[in-house]
Coordinates of C-alpha atoms in Angstrom, one line a residue:
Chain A
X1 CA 47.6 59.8 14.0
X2 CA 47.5 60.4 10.2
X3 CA 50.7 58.8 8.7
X4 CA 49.9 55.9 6.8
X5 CA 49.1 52.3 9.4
X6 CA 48.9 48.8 8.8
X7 CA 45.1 47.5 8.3
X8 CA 45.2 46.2 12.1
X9 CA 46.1 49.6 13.0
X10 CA 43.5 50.9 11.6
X11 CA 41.0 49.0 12.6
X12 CA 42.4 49.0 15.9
X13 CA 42.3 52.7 16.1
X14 CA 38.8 52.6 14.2
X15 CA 37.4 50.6 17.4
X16 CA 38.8 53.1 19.9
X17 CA 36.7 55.4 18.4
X18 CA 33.8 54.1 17.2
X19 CA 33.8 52.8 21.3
X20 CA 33.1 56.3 21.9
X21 CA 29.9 56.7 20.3
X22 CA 26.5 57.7 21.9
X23 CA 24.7 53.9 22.4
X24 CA 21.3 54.2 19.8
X25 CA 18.7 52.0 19.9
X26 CA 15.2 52.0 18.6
X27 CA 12.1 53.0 20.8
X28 CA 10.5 50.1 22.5
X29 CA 7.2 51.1 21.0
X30 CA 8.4 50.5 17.8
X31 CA 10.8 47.6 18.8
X32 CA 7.3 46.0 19.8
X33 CA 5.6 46.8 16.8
X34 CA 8.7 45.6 14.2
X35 CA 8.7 42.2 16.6
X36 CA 4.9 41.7 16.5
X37 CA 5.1 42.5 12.4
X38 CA 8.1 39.8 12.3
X39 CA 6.2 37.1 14.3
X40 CA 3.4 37.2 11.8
X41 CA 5.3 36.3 8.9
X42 CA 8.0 33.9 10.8
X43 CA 8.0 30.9 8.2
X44 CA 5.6 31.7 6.0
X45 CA 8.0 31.9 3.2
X46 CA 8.1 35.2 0.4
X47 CA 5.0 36.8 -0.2
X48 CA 2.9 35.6 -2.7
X49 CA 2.6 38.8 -4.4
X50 CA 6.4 38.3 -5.5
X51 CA 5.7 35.4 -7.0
X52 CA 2.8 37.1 -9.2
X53 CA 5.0 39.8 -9.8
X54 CA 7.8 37.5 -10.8
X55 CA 4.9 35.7 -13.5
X56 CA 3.9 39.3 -14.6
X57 CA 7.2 40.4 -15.6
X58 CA 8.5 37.0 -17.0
X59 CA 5.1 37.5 -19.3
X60 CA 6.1 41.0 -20.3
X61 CA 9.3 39.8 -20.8
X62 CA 8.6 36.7 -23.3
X63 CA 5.7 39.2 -25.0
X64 CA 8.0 41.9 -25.9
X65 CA 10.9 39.8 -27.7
X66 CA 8.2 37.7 -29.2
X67 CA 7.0 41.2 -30.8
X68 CA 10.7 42.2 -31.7
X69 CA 11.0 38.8 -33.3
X70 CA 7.8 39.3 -35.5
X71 CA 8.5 42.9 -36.4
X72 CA 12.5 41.8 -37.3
X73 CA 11.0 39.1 -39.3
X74 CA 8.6 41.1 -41.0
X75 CA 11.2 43.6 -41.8
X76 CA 13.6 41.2 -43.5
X77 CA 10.9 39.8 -45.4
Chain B
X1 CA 36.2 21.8 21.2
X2 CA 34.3 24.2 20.0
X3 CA 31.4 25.1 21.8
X4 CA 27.6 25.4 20.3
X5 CA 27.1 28.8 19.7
X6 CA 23.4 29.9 20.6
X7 CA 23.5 30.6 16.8
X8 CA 23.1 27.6 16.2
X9 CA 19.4 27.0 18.0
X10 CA 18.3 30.3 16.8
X11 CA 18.9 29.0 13.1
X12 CA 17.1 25.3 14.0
X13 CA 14.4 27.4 15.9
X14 CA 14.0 30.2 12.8
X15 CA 13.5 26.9 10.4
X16 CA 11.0 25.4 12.5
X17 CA 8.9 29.1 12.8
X18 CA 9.4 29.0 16.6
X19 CA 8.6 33.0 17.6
X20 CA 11.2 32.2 20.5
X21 CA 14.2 32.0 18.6
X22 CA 12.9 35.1 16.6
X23 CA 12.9 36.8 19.7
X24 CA 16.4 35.6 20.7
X25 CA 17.9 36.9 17.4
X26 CA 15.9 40.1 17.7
X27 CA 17.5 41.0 20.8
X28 CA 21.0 40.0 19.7
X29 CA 20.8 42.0 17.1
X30 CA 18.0 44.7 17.0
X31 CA 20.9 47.7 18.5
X32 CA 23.3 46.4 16.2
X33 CA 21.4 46.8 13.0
X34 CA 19.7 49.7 14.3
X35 CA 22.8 51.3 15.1
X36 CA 24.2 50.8 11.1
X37 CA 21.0 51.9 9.6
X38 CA 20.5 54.7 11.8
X39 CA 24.2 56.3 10.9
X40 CA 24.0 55.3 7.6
X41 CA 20.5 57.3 6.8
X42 CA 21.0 60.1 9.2
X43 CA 17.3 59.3 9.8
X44 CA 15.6 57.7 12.8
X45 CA 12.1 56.9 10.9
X46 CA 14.0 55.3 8.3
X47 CA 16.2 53.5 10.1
X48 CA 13.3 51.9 12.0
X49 CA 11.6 50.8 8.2
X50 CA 14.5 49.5 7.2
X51 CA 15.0 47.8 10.4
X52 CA 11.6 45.7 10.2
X53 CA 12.3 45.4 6.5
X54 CA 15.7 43.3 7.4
X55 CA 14.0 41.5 10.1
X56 CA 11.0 40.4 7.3
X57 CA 13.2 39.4 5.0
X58 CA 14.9 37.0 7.9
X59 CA 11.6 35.5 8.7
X60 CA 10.5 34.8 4.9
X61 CA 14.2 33.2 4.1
X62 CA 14.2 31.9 7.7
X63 CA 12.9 28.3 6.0
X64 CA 16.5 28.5 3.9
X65 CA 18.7 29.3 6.6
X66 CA 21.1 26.4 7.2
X67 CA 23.3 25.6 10.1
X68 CA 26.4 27.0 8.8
X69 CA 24.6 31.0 8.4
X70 CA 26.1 33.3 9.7
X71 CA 23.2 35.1 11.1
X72 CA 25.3 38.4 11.9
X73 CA 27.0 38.4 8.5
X74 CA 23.2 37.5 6.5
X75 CA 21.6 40.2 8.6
X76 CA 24.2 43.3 7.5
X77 CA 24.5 41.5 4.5
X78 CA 20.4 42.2 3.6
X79 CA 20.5 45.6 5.6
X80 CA 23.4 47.0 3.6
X81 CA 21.4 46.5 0.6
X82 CA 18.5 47.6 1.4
X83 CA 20.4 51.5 2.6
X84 CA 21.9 50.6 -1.1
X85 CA 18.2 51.1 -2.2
X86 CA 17.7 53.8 -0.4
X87 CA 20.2 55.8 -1.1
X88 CA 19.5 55.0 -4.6
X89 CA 15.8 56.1 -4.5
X90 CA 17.0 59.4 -2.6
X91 CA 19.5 60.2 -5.2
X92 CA 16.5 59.7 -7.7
X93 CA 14.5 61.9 -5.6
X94 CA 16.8 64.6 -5.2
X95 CA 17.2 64.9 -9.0
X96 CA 13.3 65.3 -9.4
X97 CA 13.3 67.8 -7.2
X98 CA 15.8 70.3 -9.0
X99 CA 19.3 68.8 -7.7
X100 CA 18.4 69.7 -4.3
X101 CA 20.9 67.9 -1.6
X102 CA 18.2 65.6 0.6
X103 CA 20.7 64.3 3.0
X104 CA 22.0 67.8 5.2
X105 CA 25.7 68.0 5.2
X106 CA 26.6 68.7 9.1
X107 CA 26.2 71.8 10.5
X108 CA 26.2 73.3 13.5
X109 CA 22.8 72.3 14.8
X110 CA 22.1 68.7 16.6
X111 CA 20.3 66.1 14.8
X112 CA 18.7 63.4 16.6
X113 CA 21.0 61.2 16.5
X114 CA 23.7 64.1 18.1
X115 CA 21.1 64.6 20.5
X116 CA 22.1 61.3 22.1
X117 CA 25.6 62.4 22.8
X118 CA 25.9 63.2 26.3
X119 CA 29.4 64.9 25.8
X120 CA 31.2 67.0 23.7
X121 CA 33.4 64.1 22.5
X122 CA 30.4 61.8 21.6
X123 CA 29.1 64.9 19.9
X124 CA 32.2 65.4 18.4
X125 CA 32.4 61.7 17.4
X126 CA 29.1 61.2 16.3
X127 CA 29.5 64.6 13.6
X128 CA 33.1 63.2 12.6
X129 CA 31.4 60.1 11.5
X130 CA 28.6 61.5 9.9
X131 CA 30.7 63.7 7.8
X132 CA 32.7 60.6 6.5
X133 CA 31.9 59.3 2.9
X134 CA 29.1 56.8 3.5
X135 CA 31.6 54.1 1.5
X136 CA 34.0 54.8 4.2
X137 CA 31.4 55.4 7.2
X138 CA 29.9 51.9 6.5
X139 CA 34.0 50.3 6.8
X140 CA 34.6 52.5 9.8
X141 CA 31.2 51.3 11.2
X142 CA 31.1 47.6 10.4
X143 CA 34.8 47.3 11.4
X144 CA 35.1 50.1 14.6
X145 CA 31.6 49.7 16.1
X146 CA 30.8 46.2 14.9
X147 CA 34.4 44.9 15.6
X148 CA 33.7 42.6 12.3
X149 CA 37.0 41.4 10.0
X150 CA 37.6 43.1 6.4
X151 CA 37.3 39.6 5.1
X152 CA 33.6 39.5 6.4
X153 CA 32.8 43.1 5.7
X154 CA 34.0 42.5 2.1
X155 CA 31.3 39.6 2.0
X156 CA 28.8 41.5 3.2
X157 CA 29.4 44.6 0.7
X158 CA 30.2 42.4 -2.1
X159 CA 33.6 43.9 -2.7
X160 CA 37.4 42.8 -2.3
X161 CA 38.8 42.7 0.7
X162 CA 41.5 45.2 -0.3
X163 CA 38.8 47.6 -0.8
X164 CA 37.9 47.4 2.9
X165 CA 41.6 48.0 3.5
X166 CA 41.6 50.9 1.6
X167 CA 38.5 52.2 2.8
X168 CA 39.2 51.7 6.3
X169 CA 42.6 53.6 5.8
X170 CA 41.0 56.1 3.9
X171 CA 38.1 56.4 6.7
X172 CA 40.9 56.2 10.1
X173 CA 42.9 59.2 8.4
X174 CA 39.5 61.3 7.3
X175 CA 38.8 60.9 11.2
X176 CA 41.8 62.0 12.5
X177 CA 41.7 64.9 10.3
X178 CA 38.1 65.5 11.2
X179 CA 38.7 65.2 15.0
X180 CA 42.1 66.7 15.1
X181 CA 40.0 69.9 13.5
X182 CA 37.4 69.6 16.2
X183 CA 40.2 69.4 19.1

């Protein structure tokens, strides 16, 4: 079962035994919940808060190399 | 001729907001992706998290989903990375806390997910699978249980599809060892 397979054999032989695993799927309390959390947001698009965190960091972003451009130019000067 | 997949409704339907189709693709694939996560975290609590998580992120892209998605792919494709994440913070975590091991290798006591095996060879399954590299658990899952193509599970992971090969080798030989042990 060991030696060395072509990729079909493996995945083959991969299927037979994944077959065998226990079925699992989530408790239909929380399938409910997860659904009912889902509906809410169904197209409305991202959050808004990544958009404001996008803003934030492009800020922080374009602040810091402003201040490593003053501090390299005051260092040269 | 090809025949309309239902995919194709459930993608017009997800664009449009219509909760229907939502629930269509819920059902379709709620096991499915529950079934990854849950294997791939060892944990049924976070499995569920990152299970609405992957379903969130489906209905806040829904509006950029175009016909030719393929809904299966997109929806291991966003729950791969978000276990990525996970794992990530855990590692973090673990190294906070003294280089303690979070995740418990397997021992000899049943873990939630075991408990579900109602033999001694899905017991024995489940355990060889958990004790499987999760690079080479994720293969042997997306491509054993999943019956998805290396080409597509290299999409989905971002990798080449020669890495698949060689991780589904590498994974179908660590099994047999694992379960030839066991036997």
């Amino acid at each position: 079962m060991s030696e060395p397979q072509n990729p079909e054999d493996d995945a083959m032989q991969l299927k037979e035994l994944a077959g065998g695993l226990p079925a699992v799927d989530v408790d239909p309390a929380s399938a409910d919940r997860i659904a009912v959390r889902v509906r809410h947001d169904l197209g409305h698009g991202p959050p808004k808060r990544r958009l404001i965190e996008a803003i934030l960091v492009g800020i922080l972003v374009a602040c810091t190399f402003g201040w490593t451009l003053y501090k390299a130019y005051e260092a040269l000067r | 001729m090809e025949a309309l997949s239902p995919e194709t409704d459930w993608l017009t339907g997800l664009r449009q907001g219509n909760s229907a189709a939502f629930d269509a693709v819920f059902a379709a694939y709620r096991r499915r992706l529950y079934g990854y996560l849950v294997r791939m975290t060892r944990r049924r609590d976070v499995a569920e998290d990152l299970l609405q998580e992957t379903f969130l992120r489906l209905a806040q892209h829904a509006k950029r989903l175009t016909d030719d998605t393929r809904l299966g792919a997109w929806l291991f494709t966003v729950a791969h990375r978000l276990v990525q994440s996970w794992g990530r913070a855990q590692a973090v975590r673990a190294q906070l806390a003294g280089d303690l091991p979070v995740q418990e290798p397997a021992g000899t006591e049943r873990s939630p997910l075991e408990a579900l095996a109602d033999s001694q060879t899905q017991l024995a399954l489940e355990r060889a699978f958990a004790a499987l590299a999760p690079a080479h658990r994720e293969v042997a899952l997306l491509v054993g249980l999943e019956g998805l193509q290396p080409a597509e599970v290299a999409d989905i992971l971002g990798i080449r599809a020669d890495a698949v090969r060689q991780r589904l080798a590498r994974a179908r030989a660590h099994l047999a060892e694992l379960l030839g042990e066991i036997r």
